Short mmCIF file of C-alpha atoms and ligand atoms in Angstrom, two decimals:
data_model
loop_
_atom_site.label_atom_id
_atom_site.label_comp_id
_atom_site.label_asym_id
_atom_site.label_seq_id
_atom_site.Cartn_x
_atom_site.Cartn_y
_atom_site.Cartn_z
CA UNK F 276 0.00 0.00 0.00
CA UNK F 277 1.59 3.12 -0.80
CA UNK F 278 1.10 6.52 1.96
CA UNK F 279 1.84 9.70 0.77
CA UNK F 280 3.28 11.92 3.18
CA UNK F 281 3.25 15.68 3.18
CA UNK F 282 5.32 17.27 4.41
CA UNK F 283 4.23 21.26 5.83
CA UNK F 284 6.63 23.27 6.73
CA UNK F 285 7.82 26.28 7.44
CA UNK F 286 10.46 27.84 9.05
CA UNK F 287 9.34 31.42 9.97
CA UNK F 288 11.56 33.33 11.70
CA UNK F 289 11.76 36.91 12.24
CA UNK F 290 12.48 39.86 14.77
CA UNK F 291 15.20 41.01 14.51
CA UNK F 292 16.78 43.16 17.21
CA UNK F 293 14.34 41.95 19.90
CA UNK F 294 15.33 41.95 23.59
CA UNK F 295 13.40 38.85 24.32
CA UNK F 296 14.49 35.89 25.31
CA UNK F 297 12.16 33.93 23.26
CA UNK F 298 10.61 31.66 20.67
CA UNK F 299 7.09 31.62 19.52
CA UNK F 300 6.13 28.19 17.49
CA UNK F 301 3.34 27.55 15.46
CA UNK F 302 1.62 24.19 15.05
CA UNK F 303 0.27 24.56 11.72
CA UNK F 304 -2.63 22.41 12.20
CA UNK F 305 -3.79 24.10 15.10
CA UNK F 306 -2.64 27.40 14.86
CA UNK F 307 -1.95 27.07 18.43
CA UNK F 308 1.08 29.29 19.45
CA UNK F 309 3.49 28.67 22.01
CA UNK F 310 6.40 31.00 23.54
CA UNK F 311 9.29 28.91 24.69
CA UNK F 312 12.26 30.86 26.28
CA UNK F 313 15.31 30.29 24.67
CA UNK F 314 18.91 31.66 25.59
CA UNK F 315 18.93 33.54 22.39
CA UNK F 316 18.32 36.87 21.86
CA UNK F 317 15.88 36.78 19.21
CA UNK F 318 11.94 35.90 18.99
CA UNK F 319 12.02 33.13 16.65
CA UNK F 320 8.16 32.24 15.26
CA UNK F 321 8.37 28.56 13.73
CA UNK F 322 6.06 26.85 12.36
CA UNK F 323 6.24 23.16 13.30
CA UNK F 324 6.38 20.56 10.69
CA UNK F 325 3.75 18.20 10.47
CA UNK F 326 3.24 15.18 9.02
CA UNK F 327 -0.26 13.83 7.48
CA UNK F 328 -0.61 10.99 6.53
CA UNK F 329 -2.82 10.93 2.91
CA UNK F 330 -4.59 7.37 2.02
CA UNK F 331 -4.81 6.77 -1.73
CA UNK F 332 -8.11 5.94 -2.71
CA UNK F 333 -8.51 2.39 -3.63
CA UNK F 334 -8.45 1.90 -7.03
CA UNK F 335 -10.40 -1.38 -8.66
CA UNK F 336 -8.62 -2.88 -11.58
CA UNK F 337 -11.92 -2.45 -14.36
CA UNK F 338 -10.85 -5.89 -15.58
CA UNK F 339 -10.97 -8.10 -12.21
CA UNK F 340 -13.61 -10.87 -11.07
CA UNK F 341 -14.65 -8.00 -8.42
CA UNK F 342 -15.31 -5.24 -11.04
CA UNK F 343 -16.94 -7.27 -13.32
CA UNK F 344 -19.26 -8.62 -10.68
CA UNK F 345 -19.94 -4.95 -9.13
CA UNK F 346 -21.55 -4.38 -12.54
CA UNK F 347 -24.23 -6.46 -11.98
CA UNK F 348 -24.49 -5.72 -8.00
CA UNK F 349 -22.55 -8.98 -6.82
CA UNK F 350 -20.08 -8.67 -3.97
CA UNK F 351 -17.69 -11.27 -4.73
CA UNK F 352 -16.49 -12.50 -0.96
CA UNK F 353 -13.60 -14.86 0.90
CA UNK F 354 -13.34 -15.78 3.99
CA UNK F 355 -10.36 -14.57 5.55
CA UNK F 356 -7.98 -15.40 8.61
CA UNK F 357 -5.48 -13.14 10.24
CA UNK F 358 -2.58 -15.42 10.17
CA UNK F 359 -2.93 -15.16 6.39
CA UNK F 360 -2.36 -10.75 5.96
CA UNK F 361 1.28 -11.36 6.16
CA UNK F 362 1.56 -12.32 2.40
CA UNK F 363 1.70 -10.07 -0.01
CA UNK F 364 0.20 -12.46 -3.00
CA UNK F 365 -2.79 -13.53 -0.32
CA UNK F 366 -3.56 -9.23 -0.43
CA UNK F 367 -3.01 -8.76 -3.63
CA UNK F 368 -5.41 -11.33 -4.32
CA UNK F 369 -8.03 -10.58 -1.75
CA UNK F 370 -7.92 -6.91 -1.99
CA UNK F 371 -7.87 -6.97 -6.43
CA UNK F 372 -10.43 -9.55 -6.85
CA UNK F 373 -12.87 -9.72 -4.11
CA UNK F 374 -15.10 -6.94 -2.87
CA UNK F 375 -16.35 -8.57 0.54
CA UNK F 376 -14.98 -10.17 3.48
CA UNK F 377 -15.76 -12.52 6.62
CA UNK F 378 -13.88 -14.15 8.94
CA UNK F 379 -13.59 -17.31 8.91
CA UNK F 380 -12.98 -18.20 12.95
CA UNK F 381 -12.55 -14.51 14.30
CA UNK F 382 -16.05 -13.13 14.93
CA UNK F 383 -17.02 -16.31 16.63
CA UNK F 384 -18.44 -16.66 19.67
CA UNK F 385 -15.46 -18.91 21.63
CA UNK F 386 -13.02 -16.35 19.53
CA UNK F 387 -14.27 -13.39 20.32
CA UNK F 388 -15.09 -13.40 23.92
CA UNK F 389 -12.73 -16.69 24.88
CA UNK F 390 -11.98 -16.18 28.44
CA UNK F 391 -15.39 -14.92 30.56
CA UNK F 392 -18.80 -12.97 30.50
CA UNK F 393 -18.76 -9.95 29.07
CA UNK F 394 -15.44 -9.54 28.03
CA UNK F 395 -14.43 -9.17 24.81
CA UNK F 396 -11.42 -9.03 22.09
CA UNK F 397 -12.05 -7.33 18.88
CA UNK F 398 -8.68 -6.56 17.73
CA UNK F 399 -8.36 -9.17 14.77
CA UNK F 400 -11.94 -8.75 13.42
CA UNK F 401 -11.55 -4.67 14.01
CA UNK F 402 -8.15 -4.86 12.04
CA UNK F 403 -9.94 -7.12 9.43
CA UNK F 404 -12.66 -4.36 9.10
CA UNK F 405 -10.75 -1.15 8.55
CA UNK F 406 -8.99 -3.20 5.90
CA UNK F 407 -12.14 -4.07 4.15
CA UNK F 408 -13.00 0.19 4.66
CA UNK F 409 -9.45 0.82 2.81
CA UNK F 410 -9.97 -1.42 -0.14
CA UNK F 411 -13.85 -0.28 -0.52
CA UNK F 412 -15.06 -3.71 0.75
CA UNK F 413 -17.83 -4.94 2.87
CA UNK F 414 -17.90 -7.17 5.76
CA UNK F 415 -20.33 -10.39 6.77
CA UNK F 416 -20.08 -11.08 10.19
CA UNK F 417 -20.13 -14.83 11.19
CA UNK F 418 -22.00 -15.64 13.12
CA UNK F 419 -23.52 -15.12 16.85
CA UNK F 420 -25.36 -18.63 17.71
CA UNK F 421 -23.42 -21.62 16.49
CA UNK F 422 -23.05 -24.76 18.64
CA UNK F 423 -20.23 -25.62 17.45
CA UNK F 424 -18.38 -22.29 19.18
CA UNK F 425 -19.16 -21.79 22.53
CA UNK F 426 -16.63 -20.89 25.02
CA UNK F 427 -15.88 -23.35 28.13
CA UNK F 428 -17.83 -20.37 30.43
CA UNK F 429 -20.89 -20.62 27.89
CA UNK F 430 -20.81 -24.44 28.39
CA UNK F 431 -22.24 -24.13 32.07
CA UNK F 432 -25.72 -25.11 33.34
CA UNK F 433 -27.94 -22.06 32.26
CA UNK F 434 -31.54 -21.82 33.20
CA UNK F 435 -33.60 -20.39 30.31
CA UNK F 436 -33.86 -17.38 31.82
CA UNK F 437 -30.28 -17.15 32.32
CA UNK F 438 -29.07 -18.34 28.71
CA UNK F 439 -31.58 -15.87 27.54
CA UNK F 440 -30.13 -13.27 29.50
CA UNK F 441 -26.48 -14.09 28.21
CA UNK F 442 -27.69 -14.75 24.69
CA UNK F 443 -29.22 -11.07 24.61
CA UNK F 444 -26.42 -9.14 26.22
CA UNK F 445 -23.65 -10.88 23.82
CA UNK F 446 -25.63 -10.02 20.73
CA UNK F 447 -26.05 -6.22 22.48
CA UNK F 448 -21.87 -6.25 22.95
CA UNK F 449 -21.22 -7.67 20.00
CA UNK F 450 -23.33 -6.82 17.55
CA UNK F 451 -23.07 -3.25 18.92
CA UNK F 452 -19.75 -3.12 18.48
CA UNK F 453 -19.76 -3.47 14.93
CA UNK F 454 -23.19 -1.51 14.95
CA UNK F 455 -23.16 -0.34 10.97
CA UNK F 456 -20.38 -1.99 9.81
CA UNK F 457 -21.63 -5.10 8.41
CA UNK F 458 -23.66 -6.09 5.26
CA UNK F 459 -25.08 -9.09 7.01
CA UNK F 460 -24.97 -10.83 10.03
CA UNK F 461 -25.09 -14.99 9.93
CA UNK F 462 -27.43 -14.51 13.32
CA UNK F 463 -28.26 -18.29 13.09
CA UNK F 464 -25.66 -20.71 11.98
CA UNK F 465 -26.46 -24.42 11.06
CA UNK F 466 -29.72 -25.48 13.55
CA UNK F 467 -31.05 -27.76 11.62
CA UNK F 468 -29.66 -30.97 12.00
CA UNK F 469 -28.67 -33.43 9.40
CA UNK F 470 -31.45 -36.08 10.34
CA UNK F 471 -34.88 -35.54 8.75
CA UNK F 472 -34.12 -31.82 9.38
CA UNK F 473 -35.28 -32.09 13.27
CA UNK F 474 -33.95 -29.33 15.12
CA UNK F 475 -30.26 -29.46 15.88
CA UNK F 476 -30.10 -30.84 19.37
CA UNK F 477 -27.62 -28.47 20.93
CA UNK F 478 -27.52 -26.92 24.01
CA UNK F 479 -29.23 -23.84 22.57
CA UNK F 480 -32.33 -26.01 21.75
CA UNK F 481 -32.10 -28.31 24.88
CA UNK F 482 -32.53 -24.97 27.46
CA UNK F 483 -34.49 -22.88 25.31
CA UNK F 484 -36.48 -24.80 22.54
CA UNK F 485 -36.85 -23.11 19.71
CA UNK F 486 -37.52 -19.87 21.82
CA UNK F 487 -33.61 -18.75 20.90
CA UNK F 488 -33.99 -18.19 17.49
CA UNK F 489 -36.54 -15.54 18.09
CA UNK F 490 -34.98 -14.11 20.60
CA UNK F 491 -31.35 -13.83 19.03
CA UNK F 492 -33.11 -12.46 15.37
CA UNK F 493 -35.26 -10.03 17.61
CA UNK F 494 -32.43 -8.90 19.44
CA UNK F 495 -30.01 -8.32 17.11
CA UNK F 496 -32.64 -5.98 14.64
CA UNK F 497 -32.82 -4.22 17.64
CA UNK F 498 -29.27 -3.58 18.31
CA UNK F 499 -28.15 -2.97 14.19
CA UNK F 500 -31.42 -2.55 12.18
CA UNK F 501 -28.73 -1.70 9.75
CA UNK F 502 -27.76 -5.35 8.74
CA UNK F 503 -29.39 -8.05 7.10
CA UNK F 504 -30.30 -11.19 9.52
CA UNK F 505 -29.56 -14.31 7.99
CA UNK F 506 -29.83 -17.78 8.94
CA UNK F 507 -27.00 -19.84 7.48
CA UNK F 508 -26.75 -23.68 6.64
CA UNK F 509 -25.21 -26.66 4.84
CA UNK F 510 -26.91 -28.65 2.74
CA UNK F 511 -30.14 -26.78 2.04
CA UNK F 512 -29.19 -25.56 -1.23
CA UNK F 513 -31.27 -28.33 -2.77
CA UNK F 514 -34.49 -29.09 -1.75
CA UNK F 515 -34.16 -32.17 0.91
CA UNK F 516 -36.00 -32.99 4.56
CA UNK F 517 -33.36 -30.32 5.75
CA UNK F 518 -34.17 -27.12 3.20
CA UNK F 519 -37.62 -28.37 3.99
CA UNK F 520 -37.57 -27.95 7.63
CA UNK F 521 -35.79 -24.45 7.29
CA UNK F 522 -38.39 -23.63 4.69
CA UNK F 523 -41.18 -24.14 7.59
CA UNK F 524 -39.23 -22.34 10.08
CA UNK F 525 -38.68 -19.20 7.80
CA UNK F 526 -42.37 -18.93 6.99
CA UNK F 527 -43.15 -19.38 11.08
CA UNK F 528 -41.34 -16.47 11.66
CA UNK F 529 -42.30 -14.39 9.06
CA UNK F 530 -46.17 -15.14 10.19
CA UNK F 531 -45.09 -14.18 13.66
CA UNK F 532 -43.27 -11.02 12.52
CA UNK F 533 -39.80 -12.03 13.68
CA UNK F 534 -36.95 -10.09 12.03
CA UNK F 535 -35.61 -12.33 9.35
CA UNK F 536 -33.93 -10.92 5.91
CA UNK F 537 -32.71 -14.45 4.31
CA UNK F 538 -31.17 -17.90 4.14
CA UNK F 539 -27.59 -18.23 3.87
CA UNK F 540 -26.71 -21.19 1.48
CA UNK F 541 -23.15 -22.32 2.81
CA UNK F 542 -22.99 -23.89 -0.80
CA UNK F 543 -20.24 -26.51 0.12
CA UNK F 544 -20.55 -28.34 -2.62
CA UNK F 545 -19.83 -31.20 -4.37
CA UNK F 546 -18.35 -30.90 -8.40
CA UNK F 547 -20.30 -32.93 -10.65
CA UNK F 548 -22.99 -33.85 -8.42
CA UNK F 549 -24.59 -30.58 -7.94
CA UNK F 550 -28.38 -30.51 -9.27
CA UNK F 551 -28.96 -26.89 -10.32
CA UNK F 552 -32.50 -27.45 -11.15
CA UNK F 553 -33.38 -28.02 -7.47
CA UNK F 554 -31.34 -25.41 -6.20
CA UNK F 555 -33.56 -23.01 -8.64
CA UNK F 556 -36.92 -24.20 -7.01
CA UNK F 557 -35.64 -24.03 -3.44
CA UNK F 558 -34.20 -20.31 -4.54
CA UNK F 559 -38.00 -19.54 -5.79
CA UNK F 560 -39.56 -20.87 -2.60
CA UNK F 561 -37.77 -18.47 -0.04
CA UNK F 562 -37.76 -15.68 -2.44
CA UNK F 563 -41.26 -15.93 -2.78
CA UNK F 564 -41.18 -15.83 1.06
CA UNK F 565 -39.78 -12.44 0.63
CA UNK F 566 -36.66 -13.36 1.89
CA UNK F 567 -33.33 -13.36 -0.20
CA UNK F 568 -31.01 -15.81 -0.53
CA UNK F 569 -26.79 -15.39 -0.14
CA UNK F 570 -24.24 -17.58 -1.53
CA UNK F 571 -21.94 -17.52 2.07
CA UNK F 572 -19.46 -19.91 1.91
CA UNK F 573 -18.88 -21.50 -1.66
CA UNK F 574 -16.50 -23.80 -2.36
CA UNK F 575 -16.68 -26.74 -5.37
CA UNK F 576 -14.43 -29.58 -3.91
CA UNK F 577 -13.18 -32.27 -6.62
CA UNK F 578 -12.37 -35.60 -6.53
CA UNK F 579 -8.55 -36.28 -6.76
CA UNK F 580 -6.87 -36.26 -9.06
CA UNK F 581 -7.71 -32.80 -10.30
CA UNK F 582 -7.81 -34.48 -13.95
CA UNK F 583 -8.12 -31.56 -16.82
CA UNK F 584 -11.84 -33.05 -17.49
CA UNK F 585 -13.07 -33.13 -13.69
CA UNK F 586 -11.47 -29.77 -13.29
CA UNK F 587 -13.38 -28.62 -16.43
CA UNK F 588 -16.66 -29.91 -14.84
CA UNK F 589 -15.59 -27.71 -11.75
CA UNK F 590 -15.69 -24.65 -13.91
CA UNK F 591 -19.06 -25.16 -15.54
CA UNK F 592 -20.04 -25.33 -11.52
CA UNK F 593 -18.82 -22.00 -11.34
CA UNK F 594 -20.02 -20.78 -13.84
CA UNK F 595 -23.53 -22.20 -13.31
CA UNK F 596 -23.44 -20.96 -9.49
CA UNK F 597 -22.60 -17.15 -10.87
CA UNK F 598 -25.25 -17.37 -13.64
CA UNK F 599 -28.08 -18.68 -10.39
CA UNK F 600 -26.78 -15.27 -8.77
CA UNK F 601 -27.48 -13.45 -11.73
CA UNK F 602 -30.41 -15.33 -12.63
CA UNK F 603 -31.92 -14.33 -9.41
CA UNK F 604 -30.82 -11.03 -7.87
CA UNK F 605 -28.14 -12.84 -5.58
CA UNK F 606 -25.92 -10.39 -4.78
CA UNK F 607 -23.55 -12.22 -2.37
CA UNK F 608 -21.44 -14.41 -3.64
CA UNK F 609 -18.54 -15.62 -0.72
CA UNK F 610 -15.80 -18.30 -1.38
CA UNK F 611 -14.67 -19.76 1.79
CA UNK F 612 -11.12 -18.69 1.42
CA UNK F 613 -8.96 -16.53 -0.90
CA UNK F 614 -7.32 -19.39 -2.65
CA UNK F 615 -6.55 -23.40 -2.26
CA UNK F 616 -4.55 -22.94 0.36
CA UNK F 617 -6.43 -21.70 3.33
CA UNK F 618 -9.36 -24.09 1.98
CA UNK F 619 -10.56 -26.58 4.90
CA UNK F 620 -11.76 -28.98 2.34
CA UNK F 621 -8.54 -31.24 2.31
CA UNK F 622 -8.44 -31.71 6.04
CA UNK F 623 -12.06 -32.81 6.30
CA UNK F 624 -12.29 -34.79 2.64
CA UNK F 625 -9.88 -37.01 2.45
CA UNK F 626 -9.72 -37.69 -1.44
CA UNK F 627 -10.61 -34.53 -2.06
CA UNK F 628 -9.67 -31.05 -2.87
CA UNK F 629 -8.77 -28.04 -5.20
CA UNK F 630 -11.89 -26.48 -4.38
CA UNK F 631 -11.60 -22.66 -4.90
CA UNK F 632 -11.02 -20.30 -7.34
CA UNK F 633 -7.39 -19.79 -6.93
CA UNK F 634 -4.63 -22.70 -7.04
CA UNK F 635 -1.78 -22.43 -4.02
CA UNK F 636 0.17 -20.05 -5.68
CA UNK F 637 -2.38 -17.76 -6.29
CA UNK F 638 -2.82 -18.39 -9.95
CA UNK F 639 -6.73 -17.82 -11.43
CA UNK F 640 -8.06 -21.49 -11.86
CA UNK F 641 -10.98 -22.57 -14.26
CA UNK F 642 -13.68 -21.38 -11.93
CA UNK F 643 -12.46 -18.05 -11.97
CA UNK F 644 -12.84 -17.85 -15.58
CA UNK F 645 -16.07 -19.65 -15.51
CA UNK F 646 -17.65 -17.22 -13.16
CA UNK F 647 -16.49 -14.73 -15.39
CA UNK F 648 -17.46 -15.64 -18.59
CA UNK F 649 -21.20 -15.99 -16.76
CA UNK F 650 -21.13 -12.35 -15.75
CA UNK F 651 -19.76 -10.98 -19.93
CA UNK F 652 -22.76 -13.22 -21.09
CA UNK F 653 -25.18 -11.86 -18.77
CA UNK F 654 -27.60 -9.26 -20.17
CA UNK F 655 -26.91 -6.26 -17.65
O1 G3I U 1195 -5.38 -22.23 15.17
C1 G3I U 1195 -5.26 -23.56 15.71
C2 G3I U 1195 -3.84 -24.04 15.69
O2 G3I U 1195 -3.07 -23.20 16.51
C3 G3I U 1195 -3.77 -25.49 16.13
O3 G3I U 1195 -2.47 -25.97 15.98
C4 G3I U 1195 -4.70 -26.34 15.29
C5 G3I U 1195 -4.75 -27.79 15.76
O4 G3I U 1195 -5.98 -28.38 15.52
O5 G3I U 1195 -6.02 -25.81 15.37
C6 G3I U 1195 -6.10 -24.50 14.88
O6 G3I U 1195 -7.43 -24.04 14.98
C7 G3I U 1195 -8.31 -24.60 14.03
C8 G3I U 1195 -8.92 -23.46 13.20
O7 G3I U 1195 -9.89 -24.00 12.35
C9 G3I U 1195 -7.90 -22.70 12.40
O8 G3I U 1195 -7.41 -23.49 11.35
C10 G3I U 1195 -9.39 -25.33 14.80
O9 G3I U 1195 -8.84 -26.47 15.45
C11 G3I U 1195 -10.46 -25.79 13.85
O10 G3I U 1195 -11.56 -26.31 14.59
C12 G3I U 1195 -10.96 -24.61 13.03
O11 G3I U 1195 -11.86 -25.08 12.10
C13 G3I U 1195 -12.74 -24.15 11.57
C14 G3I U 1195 -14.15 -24.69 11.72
O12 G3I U 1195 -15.07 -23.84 11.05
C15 G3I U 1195 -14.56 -24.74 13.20
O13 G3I U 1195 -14.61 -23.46 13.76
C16 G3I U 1195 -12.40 -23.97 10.09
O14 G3I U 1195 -11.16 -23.26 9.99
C17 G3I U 1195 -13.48 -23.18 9.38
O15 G3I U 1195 -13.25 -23.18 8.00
C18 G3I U 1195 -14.84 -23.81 9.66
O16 G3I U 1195 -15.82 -23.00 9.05
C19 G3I U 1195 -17.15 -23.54 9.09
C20 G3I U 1195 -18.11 -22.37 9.23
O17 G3I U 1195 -17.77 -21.60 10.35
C21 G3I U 1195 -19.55 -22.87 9.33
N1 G3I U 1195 -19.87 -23.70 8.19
C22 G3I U 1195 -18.95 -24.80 7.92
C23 G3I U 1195 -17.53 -24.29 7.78
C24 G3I U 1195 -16.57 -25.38 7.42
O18 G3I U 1195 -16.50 -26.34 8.46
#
């Protein structure tokens, strides 16, 4: 990043045959003067030099996958990780070709308030934000009730009036915090489970019933009516028993009037064996809802080996994934990582792998120039 510095200065100096023993100096900023005695005999006026520091505005290559998409109102996300800003190619990357950002373990619960009740750290994600502000990007936040992150001190023996309690005041703290900041928050994160899309049986459900979910979407309008509520899961992007189940819940709470703006589809997919058709209908059905639907964390995993055919069936993915967004007004569009490399995908699939849109070494991979080629054939 480049910081131009000016420099102001000016080195005033007058009176001559004064009697005083001192030296008036100027802060240019402030015009605030200040007489400092001096063992000379003149009255010296200064002005002090000051340094400002002057951010060049971003500027967005016309030609990358982020441009391109901001034509047709697509923020093209990744989900990003601290340990990762370090590397030049990882910026260059995130910060030329992608226009959105979430963390990918930072603005979780067990992250971002570890240690005890009501305390907090915020430095990472806050660090992660004004980068996003300095590159013109927007932020997801993800995500306040998952029970998969819960700190050791959330893991006691709550009454329901207690959990609710803590529930509330985290989303207050938290969500406060970042009050304005974010485009959408995942308020809800994977509760339904993967049998005959029951409820998740967590801990949340087991004190409270279902009772959380309204109270964690009502609370958080309340604290940032600014951002988009969203409840975010796996496997729904077809319809199944699970999409089904989340499909009842979403119309519940819209009959009750509980805050909801849309349905997160994680969109960990499968190359190959993705059927688009069903994704469409299941699109149409919460639409039609009135909610909208987000693309939140994308990534096409392939079988190994990455042969030139299967990897050409991973672009047409792509491709068909961008041209759904298009299709239907979808205007987030989040890979869950910058490039191969961060991916989870081989630690959790054996036999599988190469499952973003960027190889290891930061080189743009078929999917890249299948999601492009959907958004130059794409009537604007
Ligand atoms: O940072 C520690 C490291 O110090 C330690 O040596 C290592 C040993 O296991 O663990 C590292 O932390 C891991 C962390 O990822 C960073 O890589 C955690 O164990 C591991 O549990 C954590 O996994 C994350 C997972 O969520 C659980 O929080 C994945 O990175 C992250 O990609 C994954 O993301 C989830 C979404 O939040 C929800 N949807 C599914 C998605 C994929 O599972």
């Amino acid at each position: 990043m480049k910081k131009a510095s000016i420099l102001l200065l000016v080195l005033m100096l007058i009176l001559v045959g004064c009697q005083s023993d001192e030296v008036t100096k100027t802060e240019v900023n402030t015009s605030e003067t200040e007489t400092v005695d001096t063992k000379d005999t003149e009255e010296i006026e200064v002005e002090e030099v000051v340094e400002e520091e002057v951010k060049e505005p971003f500027v967005v290559n016309p030609e990358s996958l982020r441009a391109k998409a901001a034509e047709h109102g697509i923020y093209i996300g990744a989900a990003v990780s601290m340990g990762d800003f370090g590397f030049d190619n990882y910026l260059n990357t995130l910060f030329n070709e992608y226009s959105m950002m979430t963390t990918e373990n930072l603005m979780k619960w067990d992250r971002i308030s570890a240690v005890k009740r009501g305390s907090y750290n915020f430095v990472a994600p806050d660090m992660i934000l004004q980068h996003a502000k300095d590159h013109d990007m927007v932020m997801r936040g993800h995500a306040i009730v998952w029970h998969d992150s819960r700190p050791d001190w959330l893991k006691v023996a709550w009454t329901k009036e207690e959990l609710t309690e803590v529930l509330e005041e985290y989303i207050e703290d938290v969500m406060g915090h970042f009050k304005g900041e974010i485009h959408s928050w995942d308020v809800l994160n994977e509760i339904i489970s993967d049998e005959n899309g029951a409820f998740r049986e967590s801990r949340w459900y087991e004190i409270m019933g279902t009772d959380y979910i309204r109270v964690a979407l009502i609370k958080a309008r309340e604290v940032d009516p600014n951002a988009k509520l969203i409840i975010n899961d796996y496997s729904i992007e077809e319809i199944n028993p699970k999409s089904d189940a989340l499909y009842e819940l979403a119309k519940e709470l819209i009959d009750e009037g509980v805050p909801l703006d849309g349905i997160g589809f994680q969109s960990h997919l499968v190359s190959g064996g993705i059927d688009f058709d069903s994704m469409q209908a299941n699109i149409d059905r919460f639409q039609e809802l009135g909610l909208e639907v987000q693309f939140t964390e994308i990534d096409i995993r392939v079988l190994a080996p990455f042969t030139e055919e299967r990897m050409a069936v991973q672009k047409e993915d792509y491709k068909q994934l961008m041209k759904m967004a298009l299709d239907n007004d979808i205007d987030t569009f989040v890979l869950w990582g910058v490039s191969d490399t961060q991916s989870w995908v081989p630690m959790w699939f054996q036999d599988y792998g190469s499952p973003l849109i960027f190889d290891n070494v930061y080189e743009k991979k078929g999917g890249y120039y299948g999601m492009m080629e959907a958004l130059e054939e794409h009537e604007q």
